[in-house]
GROMACS .gro file of C-alpha atoms in nm:
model
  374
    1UNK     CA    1   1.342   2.449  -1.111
    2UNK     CA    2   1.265   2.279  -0.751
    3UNK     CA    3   1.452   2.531  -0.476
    4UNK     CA    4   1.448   2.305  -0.215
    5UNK     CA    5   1.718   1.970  -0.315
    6UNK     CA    6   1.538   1.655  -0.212
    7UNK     CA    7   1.736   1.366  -0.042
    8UNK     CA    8   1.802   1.073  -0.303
    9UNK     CA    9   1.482   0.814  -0.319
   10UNK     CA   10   1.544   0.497  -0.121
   11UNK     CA   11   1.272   0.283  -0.274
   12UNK     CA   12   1.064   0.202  -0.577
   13UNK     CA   13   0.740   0.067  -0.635
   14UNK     CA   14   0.657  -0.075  -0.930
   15UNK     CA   15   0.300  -0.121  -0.995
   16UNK     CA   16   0.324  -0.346  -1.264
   17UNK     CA   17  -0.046  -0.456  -1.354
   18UNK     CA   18  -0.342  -0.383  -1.235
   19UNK     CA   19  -0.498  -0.680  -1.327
   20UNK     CA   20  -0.542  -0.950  -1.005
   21UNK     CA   21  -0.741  -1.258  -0.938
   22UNK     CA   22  -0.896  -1.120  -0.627
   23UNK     CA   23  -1.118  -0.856  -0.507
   24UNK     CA   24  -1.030  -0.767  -0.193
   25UNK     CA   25  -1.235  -0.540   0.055
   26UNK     CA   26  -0.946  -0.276   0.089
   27UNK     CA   27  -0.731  -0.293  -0.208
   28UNK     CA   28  -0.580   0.044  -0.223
   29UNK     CA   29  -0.566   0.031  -0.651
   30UNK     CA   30  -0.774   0.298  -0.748
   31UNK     CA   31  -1.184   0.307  -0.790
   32UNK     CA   32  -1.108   0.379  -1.179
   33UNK     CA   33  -0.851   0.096  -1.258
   34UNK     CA   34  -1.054  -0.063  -1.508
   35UNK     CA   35  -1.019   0.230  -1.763
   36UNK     CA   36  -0.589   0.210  -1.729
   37UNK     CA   37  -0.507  -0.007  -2.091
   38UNK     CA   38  -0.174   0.007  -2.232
   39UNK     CA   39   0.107  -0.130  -1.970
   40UNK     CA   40   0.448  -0.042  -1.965
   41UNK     CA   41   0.671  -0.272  -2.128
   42UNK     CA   42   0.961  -0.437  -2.021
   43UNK     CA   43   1.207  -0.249  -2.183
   44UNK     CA   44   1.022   0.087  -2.035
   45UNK     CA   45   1.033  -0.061  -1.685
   46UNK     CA   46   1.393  -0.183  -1.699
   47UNK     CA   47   1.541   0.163  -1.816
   48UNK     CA   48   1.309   0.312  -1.550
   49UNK     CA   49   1.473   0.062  -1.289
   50UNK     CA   50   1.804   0.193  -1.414
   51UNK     CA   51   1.727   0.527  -1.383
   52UNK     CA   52   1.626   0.477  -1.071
   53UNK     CA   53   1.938   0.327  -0.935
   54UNK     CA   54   2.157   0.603  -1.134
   55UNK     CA   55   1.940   0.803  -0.828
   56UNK     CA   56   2.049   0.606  -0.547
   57UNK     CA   57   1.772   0.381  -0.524
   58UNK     CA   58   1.835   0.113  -0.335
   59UNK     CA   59   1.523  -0.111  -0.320
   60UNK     CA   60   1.244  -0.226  -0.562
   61UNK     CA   61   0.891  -0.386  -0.446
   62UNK     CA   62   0.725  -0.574  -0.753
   63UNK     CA   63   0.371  -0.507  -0.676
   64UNK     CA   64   0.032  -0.455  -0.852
   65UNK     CA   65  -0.254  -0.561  -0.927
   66UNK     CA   66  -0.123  -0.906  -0.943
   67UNK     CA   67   0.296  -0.914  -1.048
   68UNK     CA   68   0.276  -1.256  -1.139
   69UNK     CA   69  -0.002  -1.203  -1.386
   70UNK     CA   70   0.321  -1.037  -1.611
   71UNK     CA   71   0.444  -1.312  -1.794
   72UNK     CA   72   0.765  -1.082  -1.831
   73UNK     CA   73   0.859  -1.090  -1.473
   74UNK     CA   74   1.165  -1.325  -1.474
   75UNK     CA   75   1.287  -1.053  -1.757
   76UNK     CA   76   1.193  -0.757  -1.498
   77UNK     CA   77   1.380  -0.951  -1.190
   78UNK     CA   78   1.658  -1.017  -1.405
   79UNK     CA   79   1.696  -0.672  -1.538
   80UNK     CA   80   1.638  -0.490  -1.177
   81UNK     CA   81   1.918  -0.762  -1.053
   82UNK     CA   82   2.145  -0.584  -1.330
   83UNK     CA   83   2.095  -0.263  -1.167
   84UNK     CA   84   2.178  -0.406  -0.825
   85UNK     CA   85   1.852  -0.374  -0.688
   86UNK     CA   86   1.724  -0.509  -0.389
   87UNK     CA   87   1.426  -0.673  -0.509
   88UNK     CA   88   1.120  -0.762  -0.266
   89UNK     CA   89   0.804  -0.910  -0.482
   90UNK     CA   90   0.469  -0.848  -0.307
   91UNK     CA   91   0.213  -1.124  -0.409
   92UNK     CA   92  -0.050  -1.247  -0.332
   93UNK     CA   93   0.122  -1.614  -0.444
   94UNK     CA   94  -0.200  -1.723  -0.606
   95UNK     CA   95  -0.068  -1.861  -0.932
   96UNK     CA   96   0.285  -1.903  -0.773
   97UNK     CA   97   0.393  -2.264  -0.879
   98UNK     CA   98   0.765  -2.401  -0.759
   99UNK     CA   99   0.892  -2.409  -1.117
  100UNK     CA  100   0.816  -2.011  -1.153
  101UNK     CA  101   0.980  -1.934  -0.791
  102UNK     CA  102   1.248  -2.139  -0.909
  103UNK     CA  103   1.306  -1.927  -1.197
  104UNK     CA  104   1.257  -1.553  -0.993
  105UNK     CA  105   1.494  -1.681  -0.716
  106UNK     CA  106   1.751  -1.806  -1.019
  107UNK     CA  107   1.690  -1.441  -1.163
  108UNK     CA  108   1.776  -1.239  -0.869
  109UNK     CA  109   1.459  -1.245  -0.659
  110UNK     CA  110   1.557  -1.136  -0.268
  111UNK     CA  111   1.269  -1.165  -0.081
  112UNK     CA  112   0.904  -1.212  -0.107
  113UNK     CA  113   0.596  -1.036   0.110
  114UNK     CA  114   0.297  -1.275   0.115
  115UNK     CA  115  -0.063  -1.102   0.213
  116UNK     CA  116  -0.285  -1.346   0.355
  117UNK     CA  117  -0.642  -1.202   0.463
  118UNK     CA  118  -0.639  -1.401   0.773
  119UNK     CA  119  -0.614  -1.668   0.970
  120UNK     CA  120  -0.932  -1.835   0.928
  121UNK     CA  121  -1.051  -1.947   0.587
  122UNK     CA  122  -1.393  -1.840   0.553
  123UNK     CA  123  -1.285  -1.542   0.704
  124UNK     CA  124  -1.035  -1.496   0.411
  125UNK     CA  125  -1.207  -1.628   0.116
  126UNK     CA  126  -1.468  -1.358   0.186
  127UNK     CA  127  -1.238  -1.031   0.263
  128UNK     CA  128  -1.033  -1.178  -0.091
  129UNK     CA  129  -1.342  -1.213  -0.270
  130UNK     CA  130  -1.256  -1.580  -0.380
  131UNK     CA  131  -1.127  -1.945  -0.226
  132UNK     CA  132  -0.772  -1.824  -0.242
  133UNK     CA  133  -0.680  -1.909   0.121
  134UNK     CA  134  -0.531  -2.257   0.061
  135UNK     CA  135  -0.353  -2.162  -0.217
  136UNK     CA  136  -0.143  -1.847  -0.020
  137UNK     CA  137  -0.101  -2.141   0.260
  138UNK     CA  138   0.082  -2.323   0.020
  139UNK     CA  139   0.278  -2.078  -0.171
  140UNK     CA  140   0.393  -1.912   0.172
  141UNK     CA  141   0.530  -2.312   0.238
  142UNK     CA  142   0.656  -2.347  -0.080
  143UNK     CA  143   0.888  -1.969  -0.080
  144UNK     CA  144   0.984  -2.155   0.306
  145UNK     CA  145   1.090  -2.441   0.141
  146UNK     CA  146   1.326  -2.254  -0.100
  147UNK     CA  147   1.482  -2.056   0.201
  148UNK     CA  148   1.364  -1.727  -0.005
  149UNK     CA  149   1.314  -1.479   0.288
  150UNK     CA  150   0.963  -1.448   0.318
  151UNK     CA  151   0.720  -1.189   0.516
  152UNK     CA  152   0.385  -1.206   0.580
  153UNK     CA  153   0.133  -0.918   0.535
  154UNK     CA  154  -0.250  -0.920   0.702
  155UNK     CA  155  -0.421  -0.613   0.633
  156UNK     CA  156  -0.605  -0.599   0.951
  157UNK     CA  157  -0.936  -0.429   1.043
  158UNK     CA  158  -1.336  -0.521   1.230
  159UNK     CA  159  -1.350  -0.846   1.062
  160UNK     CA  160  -1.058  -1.019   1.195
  161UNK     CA  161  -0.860  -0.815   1.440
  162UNK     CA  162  -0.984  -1.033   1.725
  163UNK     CA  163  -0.813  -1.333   1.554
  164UNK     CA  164  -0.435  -1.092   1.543
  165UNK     CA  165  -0.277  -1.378   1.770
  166UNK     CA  166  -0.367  -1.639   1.519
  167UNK     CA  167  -0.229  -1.483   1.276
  168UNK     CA  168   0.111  -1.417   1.443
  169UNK     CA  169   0.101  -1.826   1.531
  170UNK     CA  170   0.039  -1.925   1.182
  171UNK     CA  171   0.304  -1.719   1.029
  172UNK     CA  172   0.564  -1.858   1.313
  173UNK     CA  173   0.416  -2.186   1.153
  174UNK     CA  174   0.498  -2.100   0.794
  175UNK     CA  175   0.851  -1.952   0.868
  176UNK     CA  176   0.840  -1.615   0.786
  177UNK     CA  177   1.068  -1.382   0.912
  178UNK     CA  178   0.809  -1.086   0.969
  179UNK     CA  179   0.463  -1.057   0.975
  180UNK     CA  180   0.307  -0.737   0.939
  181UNK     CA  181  -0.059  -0.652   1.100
  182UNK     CA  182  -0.080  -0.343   0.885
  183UNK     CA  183  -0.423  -0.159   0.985
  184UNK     CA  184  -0.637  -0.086   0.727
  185UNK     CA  185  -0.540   0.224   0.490
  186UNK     CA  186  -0.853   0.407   0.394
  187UNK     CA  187  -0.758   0.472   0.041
  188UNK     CA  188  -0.932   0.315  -0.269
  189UNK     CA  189  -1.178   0.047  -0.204
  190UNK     CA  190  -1.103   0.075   0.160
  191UNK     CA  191  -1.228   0.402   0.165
  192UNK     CA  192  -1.523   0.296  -0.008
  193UNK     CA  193  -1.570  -0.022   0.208
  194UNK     CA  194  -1.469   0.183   0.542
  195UNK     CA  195  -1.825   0.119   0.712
  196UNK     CA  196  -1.753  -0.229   0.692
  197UNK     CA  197  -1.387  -0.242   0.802
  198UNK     CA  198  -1.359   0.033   1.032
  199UNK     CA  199  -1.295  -0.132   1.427
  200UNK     CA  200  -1.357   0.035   1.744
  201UNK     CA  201  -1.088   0.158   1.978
  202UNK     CA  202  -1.099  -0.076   2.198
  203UNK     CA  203  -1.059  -0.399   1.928
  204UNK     CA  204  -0.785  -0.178   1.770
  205UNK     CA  205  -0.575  -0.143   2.132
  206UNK     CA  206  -0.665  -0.556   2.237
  207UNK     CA  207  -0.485  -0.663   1.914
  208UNK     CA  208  -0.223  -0.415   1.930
  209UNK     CA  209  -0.140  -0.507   2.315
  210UNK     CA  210  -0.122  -0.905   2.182
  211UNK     CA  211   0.077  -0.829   1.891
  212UNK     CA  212   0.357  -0.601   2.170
  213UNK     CA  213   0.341  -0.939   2.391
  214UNK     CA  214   0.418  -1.148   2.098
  215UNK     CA  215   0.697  -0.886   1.981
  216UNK     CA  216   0.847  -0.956   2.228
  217UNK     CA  217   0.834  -1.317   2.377
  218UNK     CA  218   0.943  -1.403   1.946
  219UNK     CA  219   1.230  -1.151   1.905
  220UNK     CA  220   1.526  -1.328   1.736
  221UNK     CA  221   1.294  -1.508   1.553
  222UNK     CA  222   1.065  -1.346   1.435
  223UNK     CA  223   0.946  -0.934   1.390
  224UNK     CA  224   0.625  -0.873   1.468
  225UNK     CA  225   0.472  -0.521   1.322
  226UNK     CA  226   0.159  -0.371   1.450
  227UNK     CA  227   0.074  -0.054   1.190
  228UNK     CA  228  -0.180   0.140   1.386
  229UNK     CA  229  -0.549   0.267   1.210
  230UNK     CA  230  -0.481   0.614   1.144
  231UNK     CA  231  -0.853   0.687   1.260
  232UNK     CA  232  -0.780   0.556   1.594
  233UNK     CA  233  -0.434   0.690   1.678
  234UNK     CA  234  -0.492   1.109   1.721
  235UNK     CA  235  -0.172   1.149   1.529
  236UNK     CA  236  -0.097   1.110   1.199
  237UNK     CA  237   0.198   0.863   1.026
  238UNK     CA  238   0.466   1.031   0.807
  239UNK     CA  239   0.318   0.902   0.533
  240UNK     CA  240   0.567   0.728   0.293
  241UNK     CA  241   0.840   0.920   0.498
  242UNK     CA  242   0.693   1.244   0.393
  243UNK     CA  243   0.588   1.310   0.030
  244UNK     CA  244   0.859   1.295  -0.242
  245UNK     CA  245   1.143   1.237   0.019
  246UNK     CA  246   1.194   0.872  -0.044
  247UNK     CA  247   0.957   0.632  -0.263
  248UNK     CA  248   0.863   0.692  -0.600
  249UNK     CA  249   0.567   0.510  -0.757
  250UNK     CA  250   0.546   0.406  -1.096
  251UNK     CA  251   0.179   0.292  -1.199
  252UNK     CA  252   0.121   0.082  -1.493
  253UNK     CA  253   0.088   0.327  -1.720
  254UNK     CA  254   0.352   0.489  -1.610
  255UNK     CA  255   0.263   0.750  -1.471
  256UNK     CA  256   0.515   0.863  -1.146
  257UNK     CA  257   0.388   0.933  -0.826
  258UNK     CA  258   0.512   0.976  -0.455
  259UNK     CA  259   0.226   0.757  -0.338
  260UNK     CA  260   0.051   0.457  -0.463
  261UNK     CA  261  -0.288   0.685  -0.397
  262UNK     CA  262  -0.140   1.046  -0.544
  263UNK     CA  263  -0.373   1.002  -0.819
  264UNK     CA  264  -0.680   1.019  -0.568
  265UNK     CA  265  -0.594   1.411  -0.573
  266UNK     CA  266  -0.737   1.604  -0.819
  267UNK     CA  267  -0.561   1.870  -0.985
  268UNK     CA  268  -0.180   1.734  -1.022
  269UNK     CA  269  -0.044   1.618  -1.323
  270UNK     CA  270   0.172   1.326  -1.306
  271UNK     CA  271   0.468   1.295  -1.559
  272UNK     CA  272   0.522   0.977  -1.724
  273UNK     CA  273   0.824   0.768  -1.780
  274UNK     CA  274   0.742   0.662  -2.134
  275UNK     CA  275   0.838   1.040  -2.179
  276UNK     CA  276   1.045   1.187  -1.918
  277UNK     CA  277   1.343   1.049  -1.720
  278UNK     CA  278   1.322   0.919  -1.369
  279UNK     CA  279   1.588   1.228  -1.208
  280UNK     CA  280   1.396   1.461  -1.420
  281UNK     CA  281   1.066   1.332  -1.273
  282UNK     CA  282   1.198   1.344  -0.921
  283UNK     CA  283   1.411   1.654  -0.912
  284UNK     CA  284   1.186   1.882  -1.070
  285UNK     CA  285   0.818   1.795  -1.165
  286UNK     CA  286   0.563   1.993  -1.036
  287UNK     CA  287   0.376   1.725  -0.828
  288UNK     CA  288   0.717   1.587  -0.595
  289UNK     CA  289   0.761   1.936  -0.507
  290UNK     CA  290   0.389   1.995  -0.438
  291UNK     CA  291   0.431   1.925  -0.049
  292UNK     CA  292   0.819   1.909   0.006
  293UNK     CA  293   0.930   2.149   0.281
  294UNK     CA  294   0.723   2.287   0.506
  295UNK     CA  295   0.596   2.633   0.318
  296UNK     CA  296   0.326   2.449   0.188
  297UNK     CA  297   0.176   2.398   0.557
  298UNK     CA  298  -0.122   2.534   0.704
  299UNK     CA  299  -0.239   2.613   1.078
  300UNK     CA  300  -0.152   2.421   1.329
  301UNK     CA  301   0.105   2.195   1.078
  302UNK     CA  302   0.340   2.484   0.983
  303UNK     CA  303   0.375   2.557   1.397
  304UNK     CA  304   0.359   2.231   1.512
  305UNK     CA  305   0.671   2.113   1.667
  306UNK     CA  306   0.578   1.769   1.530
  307UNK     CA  307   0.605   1.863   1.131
  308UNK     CA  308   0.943   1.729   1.104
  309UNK     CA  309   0.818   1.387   1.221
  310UNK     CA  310   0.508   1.347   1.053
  311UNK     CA  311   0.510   1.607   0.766
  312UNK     CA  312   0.154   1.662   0.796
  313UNK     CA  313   0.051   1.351   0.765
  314UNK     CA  314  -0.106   1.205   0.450
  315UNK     CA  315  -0.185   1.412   0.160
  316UNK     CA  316  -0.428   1.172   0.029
  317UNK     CA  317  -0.644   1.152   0.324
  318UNK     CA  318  -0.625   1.494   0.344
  319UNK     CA  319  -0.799   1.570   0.007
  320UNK     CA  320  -1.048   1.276   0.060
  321UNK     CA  321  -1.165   1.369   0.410
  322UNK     CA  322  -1.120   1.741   0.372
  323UNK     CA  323  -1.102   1.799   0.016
  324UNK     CA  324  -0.773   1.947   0.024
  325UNK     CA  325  -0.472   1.828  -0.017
  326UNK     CA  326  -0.286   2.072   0.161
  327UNK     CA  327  -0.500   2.033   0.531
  328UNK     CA  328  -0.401   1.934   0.798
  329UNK     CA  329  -0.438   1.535   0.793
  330UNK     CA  330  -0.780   1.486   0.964
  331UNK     CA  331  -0.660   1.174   1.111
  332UNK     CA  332  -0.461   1.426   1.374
  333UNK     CA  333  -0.679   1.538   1.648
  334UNK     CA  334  -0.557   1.884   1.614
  335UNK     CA  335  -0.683   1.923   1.247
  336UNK     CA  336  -1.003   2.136   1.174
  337UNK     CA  337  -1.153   1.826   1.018
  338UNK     CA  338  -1.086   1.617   1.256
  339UNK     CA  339  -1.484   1.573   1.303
  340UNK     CA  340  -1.489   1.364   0.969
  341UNK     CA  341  -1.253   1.075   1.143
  342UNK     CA  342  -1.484   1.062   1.464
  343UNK     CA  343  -1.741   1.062   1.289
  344UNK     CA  344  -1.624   0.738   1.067
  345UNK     CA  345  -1.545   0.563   1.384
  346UNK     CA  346  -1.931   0.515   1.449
  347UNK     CA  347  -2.013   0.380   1.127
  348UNK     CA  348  -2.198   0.065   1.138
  349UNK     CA  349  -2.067  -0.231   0.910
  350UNK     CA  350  -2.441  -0.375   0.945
  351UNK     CA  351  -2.566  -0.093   0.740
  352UNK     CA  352  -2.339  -0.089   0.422
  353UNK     CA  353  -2.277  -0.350   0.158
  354UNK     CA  354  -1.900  -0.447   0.079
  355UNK     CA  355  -1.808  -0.374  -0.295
  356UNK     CA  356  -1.566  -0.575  -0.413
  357UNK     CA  357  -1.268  -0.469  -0.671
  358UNK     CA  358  -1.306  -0.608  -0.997
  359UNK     CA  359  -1.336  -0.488  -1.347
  360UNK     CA  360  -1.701  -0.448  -1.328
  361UNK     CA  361  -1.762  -0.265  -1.045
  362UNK     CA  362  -1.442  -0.028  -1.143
  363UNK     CA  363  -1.594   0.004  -1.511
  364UNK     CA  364  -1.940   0.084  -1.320
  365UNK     CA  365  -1.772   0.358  -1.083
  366UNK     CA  366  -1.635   0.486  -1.393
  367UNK     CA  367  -1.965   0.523  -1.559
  368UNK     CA  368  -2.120   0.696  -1.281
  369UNK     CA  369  -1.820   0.980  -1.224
  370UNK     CA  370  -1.895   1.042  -1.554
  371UNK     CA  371  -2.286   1.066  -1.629
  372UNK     CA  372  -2.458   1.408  -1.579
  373UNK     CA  373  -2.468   1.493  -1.207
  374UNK     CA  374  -2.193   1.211  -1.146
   0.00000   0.00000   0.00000
């Protein structure tokens, strides 16, 4: 049994499919996606939303993969609506037609976050992988139209952080109520396609300076988020508000998680909800409590005056840049490995090749972890 009592979870995310018409640069699904088969059903993800809200969660973000590629997602909104759920879809509205928004607004839909690669089309259409700009112009329109809340997400990194105040204008133009210029997480096929995304400081602190002028000459009107690159801010983000303190993750499969990139980390074994119940899952499995409290910590975290702010940082990037999960996040100048972030920021987007995500080039990454040597 866990010693230390976590605080109820705030906030579920429900990966519901893996599957997606795009193939975008920095999709943080994982590298292996392609071999994940047998989705949950809808009656396994509506007694999971129950459970959930028997915990005290409060919100649920429909996300993927693709959600609208579920042809059972009126039947999910409807069924998270029963549970009083505060339901946010995240989209990226390709396929989105008004009849079907009709229908999730009708079913209990409360808001929708649109991600748009940016603000230029060619720009887009190549970061997404296909001509998908026009149609995310006119879903974002249409969800306007219906007076559905709406907020707009560009992941932002070297390709189109110089065009940040164009992208604030154009989502003032589509009438969303927030717009998020969320930095580039190096998880997945980010970290994978970091050479080509990674900016330099001084791009990074341009946009971020427009983005605090524009936060401020639009408040009332609209909020404008900058999310900062972890490689370029010396301290580290508590990651999802510190690991298994307030999100759970449900993948596909589902399989539970306190991160949409948990799985990255070798060696934890994630319970599923086909099998085990939600307060079970969060109380007492092995991998919430793997970094709860602070005993877990290493030199300098378990000193630092800063741990109950950031809780370490991210356990994810931790393992990936340091290969393990309990390090001090390298993104934090003070961490050991903090060499392995520098060193990223020189990398050269001339020299690398984007790989997209799709099937193929999951099924090939699959192959290769696999083969002798791998």
């Amino acid at each position: 049994m866990n010693s230390i009592q976590p605080p109820s979870p705030r906030s579920l995310v429900a990966e519901l499919t893996y599957r997606c018409p795009l193939g975008c640069l920095y999709c943080s699904n994982p590298l292996d996606f392609a071999k994940s088969r047998a989705e949950l059903s809808a009656d396994d993800w509506s007694r999971s939303f129950a459970q959930a809200a028997a915990l005290g969660v409060m919100q649920l973000h429909l996300t993927g993969g693709e959600p609208l590629l579920r042809d059972d997602l009126g039947e999910l909104t409807s069924a998270a609506r029963a549970c009083d759920l505060y339901i946010n879809l995240i989209t990226s509205g390709v396929g989105l037609n008004e009849a079907r928004l009709g229908a999730l607004r009708a079913a209990g839909l409360d808001h929708v976050q649109l991600s748009l690669q940016d603000s230029d089309e060619t720009a887009a259409d190549y970061v997404a992988g296909a001509g998908a700009h026009r149609r995310k112009l006119a879903a974002a329109r249409m969800i306007a139209r219906m007076k559905i809340p709406l907020t707009l997400n560009f992941v932002v990194h070297r390709l189109n952080l110089d065009r940040v105040g164009a992208m604030i204008d154009l989502a003032a133009e589509l009438g969303a109520r927030r717009v998020e210029l969320a930095s580039a997480q190096f998880h997945g096929w980010a970290l994978l396609n970091r050479a080509h995304l990674m900016p330099t400081q001084e791009q990074n602190d341009r946009a971020e300076a427009i983005a605090r002028l524009a936060a401020k000459r639009l408040r009332g009107a609209m909020e404008v988020v900058f999310v900062r690159n972890d490689y370029l801010a010396g301290r580290p983000k508590p990651c999802m508000g510190g690991w298994g303190r307030g999100t759970i993750v449900i993948d596909p499969t589902g399989r539970a998680m306190p991160c949409q990139a948990a799985a990255s980390i070798s060696g934890l074994e994630f319970p599923n909800v086909r099998t085990a119940a939600l307060g079970e899952i969060w109380r007492d499995s092995s991998v919430f409590n793997a970094f709860r409290g602070y005993a877990w910590m290493k030199e300098p975290c378990r000193s630092c005056p800063e741990r109950e702010r950031d809780f370490g940082g991210c356990r994810c990037q931790a393992f990936a840049l340091a290969a393990d999960a309990a390090a001090t996040d390298p993104a934090c100048e003070l961490s050991p490995h903090h060499r392995t972030v520098i060193s990223a920021r020189g990398e050269l987007s001339e020299r690398t090749t984007p790989v997209y995500r799709t099937a193929r080039s999951s099924r090939d990454i699959i192959r290769r972890n696999n083969s002798p040597g791998g």
